[in-house]
PDB file of C-alpha atoms and ligand atoms in Angstrom:
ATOM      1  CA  UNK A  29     110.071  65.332  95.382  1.00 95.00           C
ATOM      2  CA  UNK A  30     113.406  66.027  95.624  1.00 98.00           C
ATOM      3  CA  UNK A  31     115.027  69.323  93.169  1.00 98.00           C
ATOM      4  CA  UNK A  32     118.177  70.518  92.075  1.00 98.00           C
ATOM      5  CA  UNK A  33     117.955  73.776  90.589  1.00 98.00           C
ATOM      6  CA  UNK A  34     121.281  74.719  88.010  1.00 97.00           C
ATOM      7  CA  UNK A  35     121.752  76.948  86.001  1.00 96.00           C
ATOM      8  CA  UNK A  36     123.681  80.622  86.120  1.00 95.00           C
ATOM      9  CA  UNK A  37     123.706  83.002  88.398  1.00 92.00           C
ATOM     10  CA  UNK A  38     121.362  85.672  87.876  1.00 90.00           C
ATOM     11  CA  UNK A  39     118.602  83.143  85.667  1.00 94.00           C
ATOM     12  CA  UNK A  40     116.108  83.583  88.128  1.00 93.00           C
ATOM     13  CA  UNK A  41     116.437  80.245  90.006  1.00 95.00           C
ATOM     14  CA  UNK A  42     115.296  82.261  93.452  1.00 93.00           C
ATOM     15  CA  UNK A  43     112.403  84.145  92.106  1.00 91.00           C
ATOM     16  CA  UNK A  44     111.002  80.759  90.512  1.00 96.00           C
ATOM     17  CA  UNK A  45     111.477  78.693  93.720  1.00 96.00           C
ATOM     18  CA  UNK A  46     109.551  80.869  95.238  1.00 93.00           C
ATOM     19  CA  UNK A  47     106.569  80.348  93.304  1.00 95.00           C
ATOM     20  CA  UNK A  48     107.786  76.396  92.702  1.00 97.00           C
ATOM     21  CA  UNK A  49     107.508  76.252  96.920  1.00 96.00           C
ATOM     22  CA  UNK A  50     103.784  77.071  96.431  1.00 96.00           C
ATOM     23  CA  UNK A  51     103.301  75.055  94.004  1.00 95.00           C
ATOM     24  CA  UNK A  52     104.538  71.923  95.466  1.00 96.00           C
ATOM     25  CA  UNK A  53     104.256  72.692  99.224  1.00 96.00           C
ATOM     26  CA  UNK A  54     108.233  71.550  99.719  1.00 97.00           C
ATOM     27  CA  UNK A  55     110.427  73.946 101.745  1.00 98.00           C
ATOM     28  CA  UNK A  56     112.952  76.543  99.332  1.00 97.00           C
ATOM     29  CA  UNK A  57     116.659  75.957 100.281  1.00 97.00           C
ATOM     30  CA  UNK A  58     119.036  78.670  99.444  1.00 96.00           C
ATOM     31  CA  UNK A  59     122.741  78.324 100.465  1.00 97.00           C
ATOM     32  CA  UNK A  60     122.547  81.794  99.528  1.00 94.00           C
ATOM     33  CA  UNK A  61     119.729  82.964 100.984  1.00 93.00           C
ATOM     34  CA  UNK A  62     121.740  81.363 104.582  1.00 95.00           C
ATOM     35  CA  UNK A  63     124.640  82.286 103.782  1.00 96.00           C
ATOM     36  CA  UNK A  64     123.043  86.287 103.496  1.00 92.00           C
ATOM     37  CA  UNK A  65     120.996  85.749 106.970  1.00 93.00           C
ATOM     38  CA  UNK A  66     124.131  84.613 108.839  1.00 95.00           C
ATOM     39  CA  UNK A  67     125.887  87.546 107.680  1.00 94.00           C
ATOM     40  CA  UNK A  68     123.152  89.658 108.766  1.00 92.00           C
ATOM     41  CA  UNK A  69     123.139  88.363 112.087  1.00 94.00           C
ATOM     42  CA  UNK A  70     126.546  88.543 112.458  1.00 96.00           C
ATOM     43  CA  UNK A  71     126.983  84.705 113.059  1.00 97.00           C
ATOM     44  CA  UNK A  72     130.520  83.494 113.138  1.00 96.00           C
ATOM     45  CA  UNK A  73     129.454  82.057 109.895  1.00 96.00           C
ATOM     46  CA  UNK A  74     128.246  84.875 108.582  1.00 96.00           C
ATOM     47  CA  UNK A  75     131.914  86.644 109.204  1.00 96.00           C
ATOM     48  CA  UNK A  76     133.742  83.701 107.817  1.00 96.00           C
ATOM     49  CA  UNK A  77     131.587  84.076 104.463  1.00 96.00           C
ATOM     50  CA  UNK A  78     130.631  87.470 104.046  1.00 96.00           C
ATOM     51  CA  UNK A  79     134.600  88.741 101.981  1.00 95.00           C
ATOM     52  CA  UNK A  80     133.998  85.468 100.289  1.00 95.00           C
ATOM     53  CA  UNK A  81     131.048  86.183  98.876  1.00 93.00           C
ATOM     54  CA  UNK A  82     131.272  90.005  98.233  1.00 89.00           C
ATOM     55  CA  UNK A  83     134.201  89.049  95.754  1.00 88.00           C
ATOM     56  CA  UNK A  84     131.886  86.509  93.867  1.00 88.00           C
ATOM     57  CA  UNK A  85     134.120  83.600  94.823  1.00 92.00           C
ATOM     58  CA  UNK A  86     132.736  80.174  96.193  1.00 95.00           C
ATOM     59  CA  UNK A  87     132.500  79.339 100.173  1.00 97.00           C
ATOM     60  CA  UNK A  88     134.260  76.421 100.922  1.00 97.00           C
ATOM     61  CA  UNK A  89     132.831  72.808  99.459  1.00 97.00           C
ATOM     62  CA  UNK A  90     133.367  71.312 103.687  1.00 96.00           C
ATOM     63  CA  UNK A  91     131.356  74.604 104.978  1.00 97.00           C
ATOM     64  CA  UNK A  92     128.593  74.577 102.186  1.00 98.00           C
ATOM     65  CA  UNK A  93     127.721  70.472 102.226  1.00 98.00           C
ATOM     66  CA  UNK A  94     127.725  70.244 106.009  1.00 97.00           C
ATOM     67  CA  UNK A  95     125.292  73.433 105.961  1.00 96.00           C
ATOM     68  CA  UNK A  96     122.630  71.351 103.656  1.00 98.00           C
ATOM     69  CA  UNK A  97     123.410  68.267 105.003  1.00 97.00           C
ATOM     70  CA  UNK A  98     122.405  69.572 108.632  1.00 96.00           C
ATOM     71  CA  UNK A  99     119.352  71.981 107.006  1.00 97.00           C
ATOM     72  CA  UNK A 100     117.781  68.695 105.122  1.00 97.00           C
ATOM     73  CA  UNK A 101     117.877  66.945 108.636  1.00 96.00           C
ATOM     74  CA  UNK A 102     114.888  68.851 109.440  1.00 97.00           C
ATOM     75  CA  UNK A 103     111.469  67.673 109.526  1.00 97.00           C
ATOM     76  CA  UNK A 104     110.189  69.999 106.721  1.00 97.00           C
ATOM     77  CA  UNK A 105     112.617  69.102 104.305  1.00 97.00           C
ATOM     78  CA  UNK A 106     111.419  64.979 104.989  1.00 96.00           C
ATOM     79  CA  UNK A 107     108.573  65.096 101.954  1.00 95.00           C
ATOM     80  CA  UNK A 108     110.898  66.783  99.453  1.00 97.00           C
ATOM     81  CA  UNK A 109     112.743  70.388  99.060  1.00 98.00           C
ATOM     82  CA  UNK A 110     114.036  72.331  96.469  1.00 98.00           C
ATOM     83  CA  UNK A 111     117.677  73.490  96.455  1.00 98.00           C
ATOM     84  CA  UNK A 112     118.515  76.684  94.693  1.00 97.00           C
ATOM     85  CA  UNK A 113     122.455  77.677  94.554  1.00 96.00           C
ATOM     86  CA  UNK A 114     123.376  73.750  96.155  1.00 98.00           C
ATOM     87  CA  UNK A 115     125.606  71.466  94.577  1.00 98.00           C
ATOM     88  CA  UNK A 116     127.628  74.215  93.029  1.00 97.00           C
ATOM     89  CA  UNK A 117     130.850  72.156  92.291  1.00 97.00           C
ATOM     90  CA  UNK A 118     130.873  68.150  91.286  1.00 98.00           C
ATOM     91  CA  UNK A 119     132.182  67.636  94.952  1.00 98.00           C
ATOM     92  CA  UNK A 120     129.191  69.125  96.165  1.00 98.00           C
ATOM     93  CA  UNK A 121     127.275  67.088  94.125  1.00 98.00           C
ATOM     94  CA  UNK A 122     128.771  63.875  95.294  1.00 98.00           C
ATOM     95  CA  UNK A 123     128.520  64.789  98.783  1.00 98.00           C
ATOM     96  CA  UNK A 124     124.900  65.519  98.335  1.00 98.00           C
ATOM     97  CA  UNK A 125     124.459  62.095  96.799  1.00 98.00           C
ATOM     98  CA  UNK A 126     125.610  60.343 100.489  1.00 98.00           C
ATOM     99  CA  UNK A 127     123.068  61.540 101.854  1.00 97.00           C
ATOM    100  CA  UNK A 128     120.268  62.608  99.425  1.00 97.00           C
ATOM    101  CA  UNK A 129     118.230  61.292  96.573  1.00 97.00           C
ATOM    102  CA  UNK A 130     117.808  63.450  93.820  1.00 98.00           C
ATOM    103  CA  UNK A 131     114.585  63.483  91.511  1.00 97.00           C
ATOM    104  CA  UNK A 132     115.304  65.458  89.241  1.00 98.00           C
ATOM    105  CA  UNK A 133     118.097  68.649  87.963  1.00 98.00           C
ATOM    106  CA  UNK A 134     116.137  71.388  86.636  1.00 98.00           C
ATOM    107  CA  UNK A 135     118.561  73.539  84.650  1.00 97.00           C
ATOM    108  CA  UNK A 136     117.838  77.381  83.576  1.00 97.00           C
ATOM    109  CA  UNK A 137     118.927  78.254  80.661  1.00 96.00           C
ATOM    110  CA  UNK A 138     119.837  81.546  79.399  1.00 95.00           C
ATOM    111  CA  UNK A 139     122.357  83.745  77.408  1.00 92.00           C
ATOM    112  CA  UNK A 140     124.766  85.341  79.098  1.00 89.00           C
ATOM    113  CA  UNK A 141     123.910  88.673  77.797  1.00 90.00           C
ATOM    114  CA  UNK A 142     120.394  88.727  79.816  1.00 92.00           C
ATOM    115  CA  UNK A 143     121.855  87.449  82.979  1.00 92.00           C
ATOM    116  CA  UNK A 144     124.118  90.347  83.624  1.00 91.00           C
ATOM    117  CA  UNK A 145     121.216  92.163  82.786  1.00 91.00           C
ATOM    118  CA  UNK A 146     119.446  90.717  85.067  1.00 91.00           C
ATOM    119  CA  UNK A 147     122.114  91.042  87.368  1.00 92.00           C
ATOM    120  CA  UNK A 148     123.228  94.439  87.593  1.00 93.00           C
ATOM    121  CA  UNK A 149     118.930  95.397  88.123  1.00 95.00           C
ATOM    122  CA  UNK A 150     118.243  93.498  90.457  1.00 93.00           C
ATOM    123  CA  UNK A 151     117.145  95.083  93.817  1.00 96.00           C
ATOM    124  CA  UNK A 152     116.818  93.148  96.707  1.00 95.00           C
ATOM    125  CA  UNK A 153     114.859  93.753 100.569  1.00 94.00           C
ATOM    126  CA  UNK A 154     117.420  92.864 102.905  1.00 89.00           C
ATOM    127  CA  UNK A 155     115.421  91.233 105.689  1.00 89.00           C
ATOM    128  CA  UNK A 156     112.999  89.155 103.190  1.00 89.00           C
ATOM    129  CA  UNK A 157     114.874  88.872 100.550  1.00 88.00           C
ATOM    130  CA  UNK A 158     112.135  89.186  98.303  1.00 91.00           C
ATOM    131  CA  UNK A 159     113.755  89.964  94.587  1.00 91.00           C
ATOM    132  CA  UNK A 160     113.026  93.023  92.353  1.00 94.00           C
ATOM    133  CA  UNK A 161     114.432  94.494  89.354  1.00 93.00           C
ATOM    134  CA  UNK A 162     114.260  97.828  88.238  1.00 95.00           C
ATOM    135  CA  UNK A 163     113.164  97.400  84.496  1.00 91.00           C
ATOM    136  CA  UNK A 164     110.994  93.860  84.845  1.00 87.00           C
ATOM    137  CA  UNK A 165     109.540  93.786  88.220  1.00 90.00           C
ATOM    138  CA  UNK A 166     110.544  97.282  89.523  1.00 96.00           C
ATOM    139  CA  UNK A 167     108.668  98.090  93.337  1.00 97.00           C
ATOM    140  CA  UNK A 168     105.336 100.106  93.299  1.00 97.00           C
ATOM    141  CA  UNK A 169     107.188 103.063  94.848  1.00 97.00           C
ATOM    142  CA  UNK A 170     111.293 103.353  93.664  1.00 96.00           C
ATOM    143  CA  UNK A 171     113.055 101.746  96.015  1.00 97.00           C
ATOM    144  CA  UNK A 172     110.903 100.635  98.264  1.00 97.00           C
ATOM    145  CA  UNK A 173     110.121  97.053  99.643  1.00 97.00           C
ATOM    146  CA  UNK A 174     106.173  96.696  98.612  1.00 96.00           C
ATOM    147  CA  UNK A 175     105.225  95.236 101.771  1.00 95.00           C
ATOM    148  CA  UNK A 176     107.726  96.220 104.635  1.00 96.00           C
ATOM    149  CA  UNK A 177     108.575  99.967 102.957  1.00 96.00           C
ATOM    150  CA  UNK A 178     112.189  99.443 103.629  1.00 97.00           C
ATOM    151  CA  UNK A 179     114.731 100.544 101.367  1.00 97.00           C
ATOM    152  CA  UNK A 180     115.879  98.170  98.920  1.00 97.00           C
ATOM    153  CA  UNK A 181     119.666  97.277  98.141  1.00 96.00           C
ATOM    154  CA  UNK A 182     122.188  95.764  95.440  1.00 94.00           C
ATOM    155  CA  UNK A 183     123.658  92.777  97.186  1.00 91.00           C
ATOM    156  CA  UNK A 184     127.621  93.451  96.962  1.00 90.00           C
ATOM    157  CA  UNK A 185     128.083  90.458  94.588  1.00 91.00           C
ATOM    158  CA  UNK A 186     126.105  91.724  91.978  1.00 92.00           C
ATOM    159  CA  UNK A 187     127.924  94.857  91.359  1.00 90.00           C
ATOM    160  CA  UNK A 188     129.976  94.665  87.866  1.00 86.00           C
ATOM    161  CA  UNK A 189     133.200  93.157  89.126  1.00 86.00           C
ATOM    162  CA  UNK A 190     131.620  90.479  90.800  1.00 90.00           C
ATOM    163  CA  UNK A 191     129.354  89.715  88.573  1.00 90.00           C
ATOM    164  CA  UNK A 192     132.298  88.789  85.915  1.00 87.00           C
ATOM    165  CA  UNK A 193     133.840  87.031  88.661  1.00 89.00           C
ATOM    166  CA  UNK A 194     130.744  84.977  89.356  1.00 92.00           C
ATOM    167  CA  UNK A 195     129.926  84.376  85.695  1.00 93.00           C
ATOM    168  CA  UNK A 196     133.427  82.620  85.757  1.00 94.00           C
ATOM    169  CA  UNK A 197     133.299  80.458  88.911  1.00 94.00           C
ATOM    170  CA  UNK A 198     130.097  79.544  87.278  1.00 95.00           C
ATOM    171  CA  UNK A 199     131.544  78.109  83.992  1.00 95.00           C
ATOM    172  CA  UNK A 200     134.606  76.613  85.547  1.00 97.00           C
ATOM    173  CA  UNK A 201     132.910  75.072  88.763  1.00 96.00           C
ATOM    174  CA  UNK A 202     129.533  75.096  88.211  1.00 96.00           C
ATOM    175  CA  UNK A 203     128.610  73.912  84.500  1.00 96.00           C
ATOM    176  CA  UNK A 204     129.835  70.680  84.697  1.00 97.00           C
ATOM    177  CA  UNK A 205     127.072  69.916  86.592  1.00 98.00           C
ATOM    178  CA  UNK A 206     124.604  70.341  84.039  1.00 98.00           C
ATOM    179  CA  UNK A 207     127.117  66.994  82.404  1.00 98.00           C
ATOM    180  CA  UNK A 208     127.202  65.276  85.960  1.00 98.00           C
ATOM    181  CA  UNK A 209     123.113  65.546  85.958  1.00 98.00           C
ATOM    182  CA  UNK A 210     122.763  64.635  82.138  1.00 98.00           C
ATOM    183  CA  UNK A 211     124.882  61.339  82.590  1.00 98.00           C
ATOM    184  CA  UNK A 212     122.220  60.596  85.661  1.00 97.00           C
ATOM    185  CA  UNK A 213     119.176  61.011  83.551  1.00 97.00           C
ATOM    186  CA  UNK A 214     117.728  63.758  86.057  1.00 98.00           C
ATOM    187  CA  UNK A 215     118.503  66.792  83.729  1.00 98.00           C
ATOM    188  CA  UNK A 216     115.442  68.979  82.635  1.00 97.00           C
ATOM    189  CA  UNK A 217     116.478  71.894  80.995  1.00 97.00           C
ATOM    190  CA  UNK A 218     114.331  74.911  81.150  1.00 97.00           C
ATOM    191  CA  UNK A 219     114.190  78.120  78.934  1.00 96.00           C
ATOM    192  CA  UNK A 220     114.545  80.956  81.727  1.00 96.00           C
ATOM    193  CA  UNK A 221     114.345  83.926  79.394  1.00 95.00           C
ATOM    194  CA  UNK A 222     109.952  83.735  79.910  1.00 93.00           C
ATOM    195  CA  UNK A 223     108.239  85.383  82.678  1.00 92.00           C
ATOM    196  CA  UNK A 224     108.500  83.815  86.318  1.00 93.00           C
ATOM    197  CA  UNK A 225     104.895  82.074  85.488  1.00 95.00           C
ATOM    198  CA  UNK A 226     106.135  80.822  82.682  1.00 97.00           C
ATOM    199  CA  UNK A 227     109.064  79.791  83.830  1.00 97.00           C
ATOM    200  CA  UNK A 228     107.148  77.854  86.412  1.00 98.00           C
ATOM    201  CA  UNK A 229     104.711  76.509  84.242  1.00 97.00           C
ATOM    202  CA  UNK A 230     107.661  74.839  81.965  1.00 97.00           C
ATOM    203  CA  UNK A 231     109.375  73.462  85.136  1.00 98.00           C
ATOM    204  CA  UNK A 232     105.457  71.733  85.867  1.00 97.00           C
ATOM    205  CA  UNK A 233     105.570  70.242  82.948  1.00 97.00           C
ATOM    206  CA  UNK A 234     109.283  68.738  82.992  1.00 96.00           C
ATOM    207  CA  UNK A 235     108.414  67.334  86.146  1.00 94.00           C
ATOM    208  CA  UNK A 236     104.780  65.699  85.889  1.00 88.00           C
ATOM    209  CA  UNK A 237     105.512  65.078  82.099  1.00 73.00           C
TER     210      UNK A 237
HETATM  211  P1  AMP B 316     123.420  82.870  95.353  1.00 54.97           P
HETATM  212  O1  AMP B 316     122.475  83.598  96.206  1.00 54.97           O
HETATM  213  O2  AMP B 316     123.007  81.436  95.090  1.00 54.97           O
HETATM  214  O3  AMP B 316     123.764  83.603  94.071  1.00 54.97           O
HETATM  215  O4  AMP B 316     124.802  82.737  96.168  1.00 54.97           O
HETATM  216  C1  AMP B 316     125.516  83.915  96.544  1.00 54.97           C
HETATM  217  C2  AMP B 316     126.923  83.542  96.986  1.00 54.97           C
HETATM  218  O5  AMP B 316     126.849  82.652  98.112  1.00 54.97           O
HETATM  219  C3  AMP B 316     127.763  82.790  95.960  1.00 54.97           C
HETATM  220  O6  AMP B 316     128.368  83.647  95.003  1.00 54.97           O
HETATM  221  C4  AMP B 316     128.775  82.109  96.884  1.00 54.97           C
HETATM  222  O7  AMP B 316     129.727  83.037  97.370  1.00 54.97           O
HETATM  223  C5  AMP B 316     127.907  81.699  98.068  1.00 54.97           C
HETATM  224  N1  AMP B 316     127.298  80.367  97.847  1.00 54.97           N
HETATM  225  C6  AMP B 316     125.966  80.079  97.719  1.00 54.97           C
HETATM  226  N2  AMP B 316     125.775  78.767  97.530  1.00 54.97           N
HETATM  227  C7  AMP B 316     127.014  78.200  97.500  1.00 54.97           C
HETATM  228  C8  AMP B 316     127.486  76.874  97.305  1.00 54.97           C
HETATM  229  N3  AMP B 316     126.641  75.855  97.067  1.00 54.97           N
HETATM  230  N4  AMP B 316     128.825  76.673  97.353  1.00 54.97           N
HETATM  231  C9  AMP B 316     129.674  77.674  97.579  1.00 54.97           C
HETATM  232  N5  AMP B 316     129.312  78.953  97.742  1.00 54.97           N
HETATM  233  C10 AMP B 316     127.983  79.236  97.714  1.00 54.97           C
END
């Protein structure tokens, strides 16, 4: 099976595709999970995105779709994937659809007052990227990564400024998607504001049902 996953920043599309990968045995694609390990490893991608994406602002449409395009090449991604953060603009989208078939557009939904609060919590471990937050899923030990004891960080982008800036690329690039999807048939909207688990148990549901 094929997945889109929509919805705001901040809604908790990675934390759920993590536990939605389990579930369904598909491989978890994150532009910006790629775009974050490039920039770690100092790729010449990873310099070309990394101001980009500190300011909140959206990498290139060309860049992003050629990114997925090549990463859903690969033999894991041939019995299904779930993409988390991809199409992010209606170009996207209709790139995607030359060379992808869609299942199904799972869309999180949530007020905007609990996704910057969401936002400005969450904690991240820079080399797994496994996702924290201080008041709903803090780390055993303050700061600290659970299983590698490294420190955890605030990714740039989800400091105040750029999370207003995000919040607007979102409605003026990235909500019409939710229209694009519903005019498809493949829209499943999902209330985000439950627990992970329940979150993931909802998205089940939309999908088998
Ligand atoms: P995310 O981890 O999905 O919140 O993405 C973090 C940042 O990566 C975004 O704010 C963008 O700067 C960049 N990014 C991720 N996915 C895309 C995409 N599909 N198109 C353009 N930029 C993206």
């Amino acid at each position: 099976m094929n997945i889109v996953l929509l919805g705001p920043p901040g809604a908790g599309k990675g934390t759920v595709a993590a536990l939605l990968k389990k579930e369904l045995g598909v491989p978890h694609i994150s532009t910006g999970d790629i775009f974050r390990e490039n920039i770690k490893n100092g790729t010449e991608l990873g310099r070309k995105v990394e101001s980009i994406m500190a300011s909140g602002a959206l990498v290139p449409d060309d860049v992003t779709v050629e990114l997925v395009r090549d990463r859903l090449s690969k033999a894991d991604a041939a019995d299904g994937y779930i993409l988390d953060g991809f199409p992010r603009t209606i170009a996207q989208a209709e790139a995607l659809s030359s060379f992808a078939d869609i299942d199904a557009a799972v869309c999180f939904v949530l007020s905007e007052e609990e996704i910057v609060k969401r936002l400005s919590g969450r904690r991240i471990c820079k080399s797994t990227g496994r996702i924290y937050h201080i008041v709903s899923n803090p780390p055993k030990v303050e700061g600290i990564d659970d299983e590698t004891g490294e420190p955890l960080i605030q990714r740039d982008d989800d400091k105040p400024e750029a999370i207003r800036h995000r919040l607007e690329v979102y409605e003026a690039s990235t909500a019409p998607l939710i229209s694009y999807y519903e005019g498809k048939g493949l829209l499943r909207n999902i209330d985000a504001s439950a627990s992970p688990e329940d979150v993931l148990a909802s998205i089940l549901k939309a999908l088998r049902g």
